Amino acid sequence: MRPASNDETALGRVRQIRELLNAGLSTDVIRAVLPCLASPRDPIVFEGVTAETVAALERERDRMTTRIDVLARNRDAIAAYLTELRKHAG
């Protein structure tokens, strides 16, 4: 497997940011977690982090977890519906 080019790496980063924006995260939250997008081992910036920042990230995490749960239930309902449709399709 060949290493990703700088263009591929940049494109991947843009896609990650777009997905986070589509998930409803603010640009401030994305900026805070940006160092961790490539790898959790990337240096994390701790300067200027406040209790409010931590609380905001916890809320975002909890909101995303709730959204994932709803999406999973909807996916499962659609899958069950498709199974029934296939049984009766002519």
XYZ file of C-alpha atoms in Angstrom:
90
model
C 0.000 0.000 0.000
C 1.448 3.321 -1.036
C 1.488 6.267 1.366
C -1.144 8.946 0.781
C -0.021 12.031 -1.104
C -0.334 15.483 0.442
C -3.344 16.126 -1.810
C -5.036 12.899 -0.686
C -4.313 13.717 2.951
C -5.741 17.225 2.557
C -8.816 15.887 0.756
C -9.363 13.348 3.533
C -9.129 16.114 6.125
C -11.648 18.242 4.222
C -14.036 15.283 4.076
C -13.677 14.716 7.835
C -14.388 18.376 8.542
C -17.404 18.356 6.188
C -18.786 15.253 7.948
C -18.375 16.934 11.342
C -20.107 20.077 10.057
C -22.918 17.940 8.626
C -23.218 16.230 12.011
C -23.928 19.636 13.509
C -20.632 20.413 15.218
C -19.628 24.029 15.348
C -16.437 25.235 13.739
C -15.098 26.042 17.223
C -15.586 22.429 18.339
C -14.072 21.124 15.110
C -11.086 23.437 15.558
C -10.620 22.070 19.083
C -10.609 18.438 17.967
C -8.825 18.964 14.648
C -5.451 17.805 16.000
C -7.033 14.440 16.862
C -8.675 13.822 13.477
C -5.602 12.293 11.853
C -4.566 10.322 14.893
C -5.435 10.384 18.589
C -1.686 10.435 19.165
C -1.276 13.816 17.462
C -0.375 16.543 19.921
C -3.480 17.816 21.684
C -3.489 21.520 22.475
C -4.402 22.174 26.098
C -3.680 25.887 26.262
C -6.794 27.981 26.753
C -9.087 25.003 27.404
C -11.749 25.946 29.915
C -14.329 23.989 31.867
C -16.865 25.409 29.401
C -14.932 23.885 26.495
C -14.917 20.493 28.188
C -18.642 20.768 28.945
C -19.386 21.775 25.342
C -17.449 18.791 24.013
C -19.261 16.475 26.418
C -22.610 17.837 25.191
C -21.564 17.354 21.561
C -20.460 13.791 22.290
C -23.749 13.018 24.046
C -25.776 14.639 21.251
C -23.907 12.603 18.648
C -24.444 9.393 20.643
C -28.177 10.089 20.758
C -28.222 10.789 17.028
C -26.305 7.566 16.319
C -28.827 5.611 18.398
C -31.756 7.145 16.487
C -30.074 6.494 13.142
C -29.355 2.875 14.114
C -33.015 2.323 15.109
C -34.173 3.883 11.818
C -31.717 1.750 9.836
C -32.952 -1.384 11.591
C -36.603 -0.455 10.938
C -35.885 0.114 7.248
C -33.995 -3.187 7.035
C -36.958 -5.021 8.603
C -39.348 -3.288 6.225
C -37.187 -4.263 3.241
C -37.144 -7.869 4.421
C -40.955 -7.891 4.469
C -41.147 -6.167 1.085
C -38.843 -8.773 -0.460
C -41.063 -11.589 0.878
C -44.065 -10.125 -0.913
C -42.401 -8.771 -4.050
C -43.539 -10.465 -7.187
